[in-house]
Structures are given as C-alpha cells and as structure tokens.
Amino acid sequence: MDELQVVVDRVYNRIMAEPLEGKVADYIPALACVAPDRFGIALQMLDGRLATAGDAFSPFSIQSISKLFSLVLALQTWGDELWERVGREPSGTAFNSLVLLEQENGLPRNPFINAGALAVTNAIVSRFALPDRAIIDFLGHLAGDIKLVFDDTVFRSEYVHGDRNRAIAYFLKAHGRMENPVEAVTTAYFKQCSIPMSCVDLARAGLFLATGGKTLKGNQIIGPVEARQVCSLMLTCGLYDGTGDFSFRVGWPGKSGVGGGILAVIPGRGTACVWSPPLTEKGNSVRGMRALELLARALENGEL
C-alpha cells in the first residue's frame, strides 16, 4: 500500500476512535439535518497521488470555502483594484459581525468574513451577467472540468434565514461600497455557499495554490505573487477568529466552512481537504482541525 494512504488511514482511524465533539451548524436549517458522524479526508499531492479515507467522495455544502474561489475569480477580473474594496487584516471578531464595519466606514477587514465575501461577490456581480454561474463554472473547471450544481434546498434555507447577511450588505451599500442591488449580491452569495462538493473535488480545485497559481495542466489561474498573497490571507484569516489557533496547530494556509469542511494548502506539495460537520464555537470543524494537525505532523516527520 502507498505510504500516503497508510498515513491517511492511520489519521482517519485515530480520529474515529476519539469522542465526537462539537455542534453541527443549525442557524442554517438545511445544515442541521446532516449526520454528525460523517467524516472524510482527501490528500492530493502534486505528483498525482491521491489518498482518501471515510466520506472523502461524498458531496457536502462547501459554504464559506467558496469565498476562497470567489476571491480568486474576482482577482482575475479586478486585479489589485479589488483591494480598494476589501482589506487584508484579521478581524478578531465573529465571521458575521457588523461591529468593525461601523467603526471602519464600511470597509471589510478581509475577504473571508461575511462582509468581505459580500464585497467580493459584489465585484463579481459588476463584471458578470450571470455571477452565480461564473462562480460555479470556475469551481468546476478547477476541480477537473466537472459538472457542479447548486443545492436548492440549502440555497432556499440560506435565503429565508439570510437577514443578517442582507443587513451587512445594506451596511456596505450605505457606505457607498456596493454598487449593485443588495438582492442580486446576496442571492449570488447564498448560491455559491450552497454548492455541494466532496473532499476530493475541493482538494483538486485548490491545487493551483500549491504551485504558484498554475494548474497541473499548465494553465495559469493567477500569478505567483497573487497565489502567495491568497495563501497568506488563508493563513491569517481563513478560519475566522479561530485562525490563530489553527495556524499554530497546523501551520498550513486553510479555509473553512460551516458545512464542516476545511481546505488546506501544503505549499509546494499538494492540498488536503477534510469534512466533519460538528463545529467549534468559532465555526470550524473539530475533527477536521485535528486531522489536519496530525497530517502536518506526519509531513514534518518525513512520512509524507
């Protein structure tokens, strides 16, 4: 058996033997229905090797992991001008907080909190006639030219219970930082968050960030400078106000979602994606963080 698979199996079995901790997100009702014991790992290396365990091929709602890819799409179309719309600093507050927006004249701290993601989605809406289709097609292309769909149940659940995100969007608009209708921006945002993908899909989609912005087929998605900058933002802001702890424990750039997924970049080596629905109080997968910590230790020990 390949040594990569041996390590992934060992990490999976170790995590499964530990008590299940955390709480499945329930503020989006469609997510509350997901079985808490689902757990998958996918490790995709640049040399083509793929190791998986558990529910690695099962699609789940990517939620805020989509913010990573919408950011890259916006960078493709706006370049450095995008940073006039959103900052690059950690927030230190909850991902759906409005506190700093009021203090800082409506400029979101970074693109991975909800305010920043809405600002990025607004930028995409300004450049694409069908922004939600642009995002899902871009993701499908990165994942290996696969066909992706929106999960209508999750989308409707987010749409009906999305008043806080609408409030954030209206706050941005009141400060002159959103030129498009709030309804158009929030609808595109809810749709991108609803996309179901598997750990394997996401690991493949994020692989360009481990190679300086280029796919394994040689297509340049973003430049090496932009790829480094995106990874830096993942390292400092990718897991909301739990990013510092994740960076301390794992040390890889990562992006989480309240669906229980975490996508991590192993610079120069590959990507890892984990999925387990129960979350910490700060919205990050308990088992996912633990699994990535064990994988990072295996890499440091020369096992990967």
mmCIF file of C-alpha atoms in Angstrom:
data_model
loop_
_atom_site.group_PDB
_atom_site.id
_atom_site.type_symbol
_atom_site.label_atom_id
_atom_site.label_comp_id
_atom_site.label_asym_id
_atom_site.label_seq_id
_atom_site.Cartn_x
_atom_site.Cartn_y
_atom_site.Cartn_z
ATOM 1 C CA MET A 1 0.000 0.000 0.000
ATOM 2 C CA ASP A 2 1.220 3.506 -0.823
ATOM 3 C CA GLU A 3 2.785 5.249 2.189
ATOM 4 C CA LEU A 4 0.494 8.244 1.645
ATOM 5 C CA GLN A 5 -2.568 6.032 2.025
ATOM 6 C CA VAL A 6 -1.092 4.394 5.121
ATOM 7 C CA VAL A 7 -0.743 7.784 6.821
ATOM 8 C CA VAL A 8 -4.257 8.926 5.847
ATOM 9 C CA ASP A 9 -5.768 5.656 7.078
ATOM 10 C CA ARG A 10 -3.904 5.958 10.364
ATOM 11 C CA VAL A 11 -5.107 9.537 10.902
ATOM 12 C CA TYR A 12 -8.682 8.598 9.992
ATOM 13 C CA ASN A 13 -8.759 5.623 12.361
ATOM 14 C CA ARG A 14 -7.241 7.634 15.181
ATOM 15 C CA ILE A 15 -9.811 10.408 14.821
ATOM 16 C CA MET A 16 -12.695 7.940 14.595
ATOM 17 C CA ALA A 17 -11.586 6.363 17.861
ATOM 18 C CA GLU A 18 -11.831 9.694 19.686
ATOM 19 C CA PRO A 19 -15.096 11.043 21.199
ATOM 20 C CA LEU A 20 -17.233 13.105 18.817
ATOM 21 C CA GLU A 21 -17.177 16.741 19.921
ATOM 22 C CA GLY A 22 -18.666 19.960 18.611
ATOM 23 C CA LYS A 23 -22.049 21.023 17.307
ATOM 24 C CA VAL A 24 -23.453 20.889 13.780
ATOM 25 C CA ALA A 25 -24.403 24.337 12.430
ATOM 26 C CA ASP A 26 -28.120 24.863 12.954
ATOM 27 C CA TYR A 27 -28.638 28.535 12.113
ATOM 28 C CA ILE A 28 -28.991 27.313 8.517
ATOM 29 C CA PRO A 29 -31.709 24.667 9.000
ATOM 30 C CA ALA A 30 -30.644 22.582 5.987
ATOM 31 C CA LEU A 31 -27.228 22.040 7.568
ATOM 32 C CA ALA A 32 -28.717 20.883 10.883
ATOM 33 C CA CYS A 33 -30.000 17.733 9.146
ATOM 34 C CA VAL A 34 -26.534 16.414 8.254
ATOM 35 C CA ALA A 35 -25.414 13.353 10.237
ATOM 36 C CA PRO A 36 -22.727 14.472 12.711
ATOM 37 C CA ASP A 37 -20.652 11.293 12.348
ATOM 38 C CA ARG A 38 -19.784 11.892 8.672
ATOM 39 C CA PHE A 39 -16.012 12.243 8.240
ATOM 40 C CA GLY A 40 -13.816 12.320 5.168
ATOM 41 C CA ILE A 41 -10.192 13.030 4.300
ATOM 42 C CA ALA A 42 -8.596 13.616 0.887
ATOM 43 C CA LEU A 43 -4.898 14.279 0.386
ATOM 44 C CA GLN A 44 -3.933 15.288 -3.165
ATOM 45 C CA MET A 45 -0.243 15.625 -3.969
ATOM 46 C CA LEU A 46 1.338 17.448 -6.896
ATOM 47 C CA ASP A 47 2.894 14.205 -8.135
ATOM 48 C CA GLY A 48 -0.616 12.910 -8.820
ATOM 49 C CA ARG A 49 -1.001 10.668 -5.778
ATOM 50 C CA LEU A 50 -4.389 10.780 -4.049
ATOM 51 C CA ALA A 51 -5.134 9.227 -0.671
ATOM 52 C CA THR A 52 -8.643 9.152 0.773
ATOM 53 C CA ALA A 53 -10.500 7.849 3.790
ATOM 54 C CA GLY A 54 -14.091 7.731 5.005
ATOM 55 C CA ASP A 55 -16.569 10.023 3.260
ATOM 56 C CA ALA A 56 -13.979 11.664 1.003
ATOM 57 C CA PHE A 57 -16.120 11.247 -2.120
ATOM 58 C CA SER A 58 -19.398 12.371 -0.519
ATOM 59 C CA PRO A 59 -20.557 15.892 -1.504
ATOM 60 C CA PHE A 60 -21.242 18.390 1.279
ATOM 61 C CA SER A 61 -22.176 22.068 1.390
ATOM 62 C CA ILE A 62 -18.921 23.974 0.943
ATOM 63 C CA GLN A 63 -20.339 27.184 2.480
ATOM 64 C CA SER A 64 -17.513 29.665 3.202
ATOM 65 C CA ILE A 65 -14.861 27.623 1.407
ATOM 66 C CA SER A 66 -16.498 29.160 -1.673
ATOM 67 C CA LYS A 67 -15.152 32.549 -0.540
ATOM 68 C CA LEU A 68 -11.659 31.408 -1.454
ATOM 69 C CA PHE A 69 -12.620 30.707 -5.046
ATOM 70 C CA SER A 70 -14.787 33.793 -5.479
ATOM 71 C CA LEU A 71 -11.794 35.822 -4.275
ATOM 72 C CA VAL A 72 -9.573 34.253 -6.939
ATOM 73 C CA LEU A 73 -12.210 34.846 -9.621
ATOM 74 C CA ALA A 74 -12.515 38.485 -8.556
ATOM 75 C CA LEU A 75 -8.731 38.880 -8.642
ATOM 76 C CA GLN A 76 -8.736 37.557 -12.203
ATOM 77 C CA THR A 77 -11.125 40.293 -13.276
ATOM 78 C CA TRP A 78 -10.199 43.209 -10.988
ATOM 79 C CA GLY A 79 -6.519 42.682 -10.164
ATOM 80 C CA ASP A 80 -5.075 44.865 -7.399
ATOM 81 C CA GLU A 81 -8.035 47.232 -7.704
ATOM 82 C CA LEU A 82 -10.010 44.682 -5.704
ATOM 83 C CA TRP A 83 -8.114 45.669 -2.558
ATOM 84 C CA GLU A 84 -9.755 49.078 -2.658
ATOM 85 C CA ARG A 85 -12.984 47.221 -1.815
ATOM 86 C CA VAL A 86 -11.795 44.887 0.942
ATOM 87 C CA GLY A 87 -8.959 44.819 3.455
ATOM 88 C CA ARG A 88 -6.313 42.229 4.247
ATOM 89 C CA GLU A 89 -6.258 42.162 8.036
ATOM 90 C CA PRO A 90 -7.607 39.608 10.554
ATOM 91 C CA SER A 91 -10.852 40.741 12.145
ATOM 92 C CA GLY A 92 -10.689 39.140 15.587
ATOM 93 C CA THR A 93 -14.483 39.071 15.545
ATOM 94 C CA ALA A 94 -17.124 36.547 14.500
ATOM 95 C CA PHE A 95 -17.452 35.884 10.773
ATOM 96 C CA ASN A 96 -20.880 37.551 10.618
ATOM 97 C CA SER A 97 -20.122 40.525 12.860
ATOM 98 C CA LEU A 98 -21.055 44.100 11.914
ATOM 99 C CA VAL A 99 -19.052 45.774 14.681
ATOM 100 C CA LEU A 100 -15.909 46.624 12.710
ATOM 101 C CA LEU A 101 -17.912 47.757 9.680
ATOM 102 C CA GLU A 102 -19.408 50.554 11.760
ATOM 103 C CA GLN A 103 -16.022 51.532 13.180
ATOM 104 C CA GLU A 104 -14.183 51.440 9.840
ATOM 105 C CA ASN A 105 -16.592 53.183 7.468
ATOM 106 C CA GLY A 106 -17.920 50.038 5.843
ATOM 107 C CA LEU A 107 -14.598 48.644 4.635
ATOM 108 C CA PRO A 108 -14.499 44.894 5.445
ATOM 109 C CA ARG A 109 -11.356 43.717 7.198
ATOM 110 C CA ASN A 110 -10.703 40.762 4.860
ATOM 111 C CA PRO A 111 -12.405 38.741 2.096
ATOM 112 C CA PHE A 112 -13.154 35.709 4.282
ATOM 113 C CA ILE A 113 -15.523 37.249 6.796
ATOM 114 C CA ASN A 114 -19.083 37.614 5.508
ATOM 115 C CA ALA A 115 -18.796 41.355 4.931
ATOM 116 C CA GLY A 116 -15.649 40.884 2.871
ATOM 117 C CA ALA A 117 -17.124 37.983 0.928
ATOM 118 C CA LEU A 118 -20.182 40.079 0.081
ATOM 119 C CA ALA A 119 -17.893 42.878 -1.124
ATOM 120 C CA VAL A 120 -16.065 40.359 -3.329
ATOM 121 C CA THR A 121 -19.340 38.931 -4.637
ATOM 122 C CA ASN A 122 -20.475 42.474 -5.419
ATOM 123 C CA ALA A 123 -17.313 42.906 -7.506
ATOM 124 C CA ILE A 124 -18.139 39.706 -9.397
ATOM 125 C CA VAL A 125 -21.738 40.828 -9.969
ATOM 126 C CA SER A 126 -20.329 44.002 -11.550
ATOM 127 C CA ARG A 127 -18.321 42.007 -14.091
ATOM 128 C CA PHE A 128 -20.521 39.007 -14.966
ATOM 129 C CA ALA A 129 -24.059 38.923 -16.355
ATOM 130 C CA LEU A 130 -24.628 35.601 -14.566
ATOM 131 C CA PRO A 131 -22.387 35.854 -11.481
ATOM 132 C CA ASP A 132 -23.557 32.668 -9.766
ATOM 133 C CA ARG A 133 -22.942 30.721 -12.983
ATOM 134 C CA ALA A 134 -19.485 32.305 -13.327
ATOM 135 C CA ILE A 135 -18.528 31.127 -9.840
ATOM 136 C CA ILE A 136 -19.835 27.569 -10.194
ATOM 137 C CA ASP A 137 -18.292 27.120 -13.659
ATOM 138 C CA PHE A 138 -14.960 28.422 -12.356
ATOM 139 C CA LEU A 139 -15.054 25.956 -9.453
ATOM 140 C CA GLY A 140 -15.988 23.077 -11.743
ATOM 141 C CA HIS A 141 -13.100 23.933 -14.046
ATOM 142 C CA LEU A 142 -10.597 23.983 -11.181
ATOM 143 C CA ALA A 143 -11.878 20.657 -9.852
ATOM 144 C CA GLY A 144 -11.116 18.934 -13.144
ATOM 145 C CA ASP A 145 -13.799 20.252 -15.504
ATOM 146 C CA ILE A 146 -16.583 18.566 -13.563
ATOM 147 C CA LYS A 147 -20.256 19.500 -13.626
ATOM 148 C CA LEU A 148 -21.348 21.181 -10.389
ATOM 149 C CA VAL A 149 -24.846 22.212 -9.307
ATOM 150 C CA PHE A 150 -26.394 24.430 -6.677
ATOM 151 C CA ASP A 151 -28.172 22.670 -3.820
ATOM 152 C CA ASP A 152 -31.601 24.280 -3.990
ATOM 153 C CA THR A 153 -32.597 23.085 -0.503
ATOM 154 C CA VAL A 154 -29.544 24.666 1.096
ATOM 155 C CA PHE A 155 -29.888 27.808 -1.033
ATOM 156 C CA ARG A 156 -33.538 28.267 -0.027
ATOM 157 C CA SER A 157 -32.664 27.672 3.616
ATOM 158 C CA GLU A 158 -29.959 30.339 3.497
ATOM 159 C CA TYR A 159 -32.153 32.715 1.505
ATOM 160 C CA VAL A 160 -35.016 32.519 4.004
ATOM 161 C CA HIS A 161 -32.715 32.859 7.032
ATOM 162 C CA GLY A 162 -30.264 35.332 5.488
ATOM 163 C CA ASP A 163 -31.383 38.589 7.056
ATOM 164 C CA ARG A 164 -28.099 39.159 8.867
ATOM 165 C CA ASN A 165 -26.164 38.907 5.606
ATOM 166 C CA ARG A 166 -28.660 41.290 3.995
ATOM 167 C CA ALA A 167 -28.071 43.692 6.901
ATOM 168 C CA ILE A 168 -24.331 43.516 6.256
ATOM 169 C CA ALA A 169 -24.897 44.144 2.548
ATOM 170 C CA TYR A 170 -27.139 47.146 3.236
ATOM 171 C CA PHE A 171 -24.468 48.486 5.578
ATOM 172 C CA LEU A 172 -21.904 48.215 2.760
ATOM 173 C CA LYS A 173 -24.292 49.940 0.381
ATOM 174 C CA ALA A 174 -24.979 52.749 2.860
ATOM 175 C CA HIS A 175 -21.237 53.440 2.934
ATOM 176 C CA GLY A 176 -21.017 53.528 -0.867
ATOM 177 C CA ARG A 177 -19.178 50.211 -1.068
ATOM 178 C CA MET A 178 -21.793 48.244 -3.024
ATOM 179 C CA GLU A 179 -22.929 49.479 -6.425
ATOM 180 C CA ASN A 180 -25.253 46.561 -7.182
ATOM 181 C CA PRO A 181 -28.688 45.776 -5.684
ATOM 182 C CA VAL A 182 -28.450 44.022 -2.332
ATOM 183 C CA GLU A 183 -30.804 41.289 -3.513
ATOM 184 C CA ALA A 184 -28.620 40.474 -6.528
ATOM 185 C CA VAL A 185 -25.451 40.279 -4.431
ATOM 186 C CA THR A 186 -26.893 38.252 -1.565
ATOM 187 C CA THR A 187 -28.614 35.813 -3.928
ATOM 188 C CA ALA A 188 -25.322 35.146 -5.727
ATOM 189 C CA TYR A 189 -23.620 34.765 -2.350
ATOM 190 C CA PHE A 190 -26.197 32.317 -0.989
ATOM 191 C CA LYS A 191 -25.959 30.268 -4.181
ATOM 192 C CA GLN A 192 -22.163 29.966 -4.091
ATOM 193 C CA CYS A 193 -22.298 28.829 -0.460
ATOM 194 C CA SER A 194 -24.837 26.118 -1.328
ATOM 195 C CA ILE A 195 -22.606 24.316 -3.841
ATOM 196 C CA PRO A 196 -22.006 20.673 -2.821
ATOM 197 C CA MET A 197 -18.519 19.263 -3.394
ATOM 198 C CA SER A 198 -16.555 16.360 -1.970
ATOM 199 C CA CYS A 199 -13.207 16.454 -0.201
ATOM 200 C CA VAL A 200 -11.633 15.058 -3.373
ATOM 201 C CA ASP A 201 -13.264 17.751 -5.540
ATOM 202 C CA LEU A 202 -12.075 20.548 -3.265
ATOM 203 C CA ALA A 203 -8.557 19.155 -2.884
ATOM 204 C CA ARG A 204 -8.215 19.112 -6.661
ATOM 205 C CA ALA A 205 -9.794 22.556 -7.058
ATOM 206 C CA GLY A 206 -7.319 24.165 -4.651
ATOM 207 C CA LEU A 207 -4.222 22.503 -6.054
ATOM 208 C CA PHE A 208 -3.198 25.554 -8.122
ATOM 209 C CA LEU A 209 -2.461 27.419 -4.888
ATOM 210 C CA ALA A 210 0.274 24.894 -4.067
ATOM 211 C CA THR A 211 2.025 25.542 -7.390
ATOM 212 C CA GLY A 212 2.194 29.323 -7.562
ATOM 213 C CA GLY A 213 -1.157 29.746 -9.279
ATOM 214 C CA LYS A 214 -0.787 27.213 -12.079
ATOM 215 C CA THR A 215 -2.830 24.029 -12.645
ATOM 216 C CA LEU A 216 -1.126 20.691 -13.237
ATOM 217 C CA LYS A 217 -2.052 21.087 -16.927
ATOM 218 C CA GLY A 218 -0.091 24.330 -17.028
ATOM 219 C CA ASN A 219 -2.989 26.802 -17.041
ATOM 220 C CA GLN A 220 -2.140 29.971 -15.122
ATOM 221 C CA ILE A 221 -5.130 30.769 -12.881
ATOM 222 C CA ILE A 222 -3.473 33.676 -11.081
ATOM 223 C CA GLY A 223 0.137 34.805 -10.935
ATOM 224 C CA PRO A 224 2.622 33.515 -8.368
ATOM 225 C CA VAL A 225 2.501 36.778 -6.430
ATOM 226 C CA GLU A 226 -1.300 36.632 -6.197
ATOM 227 C CA ALA A 227 -1.176 32.944 -5.231
ATOM 228 C CA ARG A 228 1.237 33.759 -2.409
ATOM 229 C CA GLN A 229 -0.984 36.617 -1.275
ATOM 230 C CA VAL A 230 -4.107 34.438 -1.246
ATOM 231 C CA CYS A 231 -2.303 31.774 0.777
ATOM 232 C CA SER A 232 -1.146 34.467 3.209
ATOM 233 C CA LEU A 233 -4.749 35.561 3.714
ATOM 234 C CA MET A 234 -5.767 31.953 4.295
ATOM 235 C CA LEU A 235 -3.027 31.629 6.908
ATOM 236 C CA THR A 236 -4.092 34.785 8.760
ATOM 237 C CA CYS A 237 -7.864 34.942 8.140
ATOM 238 C CA GLY A 238 -9.088 31.639 6.712
ATOM 239 C CA LEU A 239 -10.692 30.178 9.836
ATOM 240 C CA TYR A 240 -12.348 33.324 11.170
ATOM 241 C CA ASP A 241 -11.405 34.220 14.740
ATOM 242 C CA GLY A 242 -10.068 30.672 15.170
ATOM 243 C CA THR A 243 -7.349 31.230 12.569
ATOM 244 C CA GLY A 244 -4.549 31.861 15.048
ATOM 245 C CA ASP A 245 -5.132 28.555 16.814
ATOM 246 C CA PHE A 246 -5.332 26.686 13.503
ATOM 247 C CA SER A 247 -2.135 28.296 12.199
ATOM 248 C CA PHE A 248 -0.368 27.458 15.469
ATOM 249 C CA ARG A 249 -1.505 23.825 15.398
ATOM 250 C CA VAL A 250 -1.316 23.094 11.673
ATOM 251 C CA GLY A 251 0.778 25.809 10.029
ATOM 252 C CA TRP A 252 -0.839 25.460 6.585
ATOM 253 C CA PRO A 253 -2.986 28.054 4.808
ATOM 254 C CA GLY A 254 -6.592 26.945 5.240
ATOM 255 C CA LYS A 255 -10.185 27.933 4.537
ATOM 256 C CA SER A 256 -13.109 26.533 6.475
ATOM 257 C CA GLY A 257 -16.865 26.478 6.030
ATOM 258 C CA VAL A 258 -19.705 25.923 8.487
ATOM 259 C CA GLY A 259 -20.705 22.863 6.487
ATOM 260 C CA GLY A 260 -17.778 21.190 8.277
ATOM 261 C CA GLY A 261 -15.172 21.312 5.538
ATOM 262 C CA ILE A 262 -11.631 22.677 5.664
ATOM 263 C CA LEU A 263 -9.400 23.014 2.610
ATOM 264 C CA ALA A 264 -5.691 23.373 3.355
ATOM 265 C CA VAL A 265 -2.770 24.122 1.052
ATOM 266 C CA ILE A 266 0.548 22.351 1.564
ATOM 267 C CA PRO A 267 2.831 24.771 -0.312
ATOM 268 C CA GLY A 268 4.909 23.044 -2.965
ATOM 269 C CA ARG A 269 3.462 19.647 -2.049
ATOM 270 C CA GLY A 270 -0.307 19.489 -2.544
ATOM 271 C CA THR A 271 -3.605 20.024 -0.764
ATOM 272 C CA ALA A 272 -5.664 18.390 1.951
ATOM 273 C CA CYS A 273 -9.404 18.596 2.474
ATOM 274 C CA VAL A 274 -11.314 17.258 5.450
ATOM 275 C CA TRP A 275 -15.006 17.157 6.287
ATOM 276 C CA SER A 276 -16.736 16.600 9.609
ATOM 277 C CA PRO A 277 -19.921 18.605 10.414
ATOM 278 C CA PRO A 278 -19.595 19.225 14.200
ATOM 279 C CA LEU A 279 -18.001 22.635 14.755
ATOM 280 C CA THR A 280 -16.160 24.553 17.434
ATOM 281 C CA GLU A 281 -17.809 27.657 18.900
ATOM 282 C CA LYS A 282 -15.932 29.670 16.274
ATOM 283 C CA GLY A 283 -17.396 27.713 13.363
ATOM 284 C CA ASN A 284 -14.576 25.339 12.428
ATOM 285 C CA SER A 285 -14.719 21.550 12.163
ATOM 286 C CA VAL A 286 -13.415 19.920 15.353
ATOM 287 C CA ARG A 287 -12.359 16.659 13.718
ATOM 288 C CA GLY A 288 -11.166 18.472 10.617
ATOM 289 C CA MET A 289 -8.719 20.629 12.545
ATOM 290 C CA ARG A 290 -7.476 17.623 14.485
ATOM 291 C CA ALA A 291 -6.969 15.562 11.325
ATOM 292 C CA LEU A 292 -5.007 18.332 9.599
ATOM 293 C CA GLU A 293 -2.829 18.737 12.683
ATOM 294 C CA LEU A 294 -1.956 15.034 12.574
ATOM 295 C CA LEU A 295 -1.265 15.185 8.834
ATOM 296 C CA ALA A 296 1.031 18.183 9.349
ATOM 297 C CA ARG A 297 2.965 16.269 11.979
ATOM 298 C CA ALA A 298 3.311 13.311 9.598
ATOM 299 C CA LEU A 299 4.757 15.667 6.971
ATOM 300 C CA GLU A 300 7.213 17.100 9.482
ATOM 301 C CA ASN A 301 8.265 13.572 10.434
ATOM 302 C CA GLY A 302 9.029 12.752 6.799
ATOM 303 C CA GLU A 303 6.124 10.312 6.421
ATOM 304 C CA LEU A 304 4.521 12.211 3.509
#
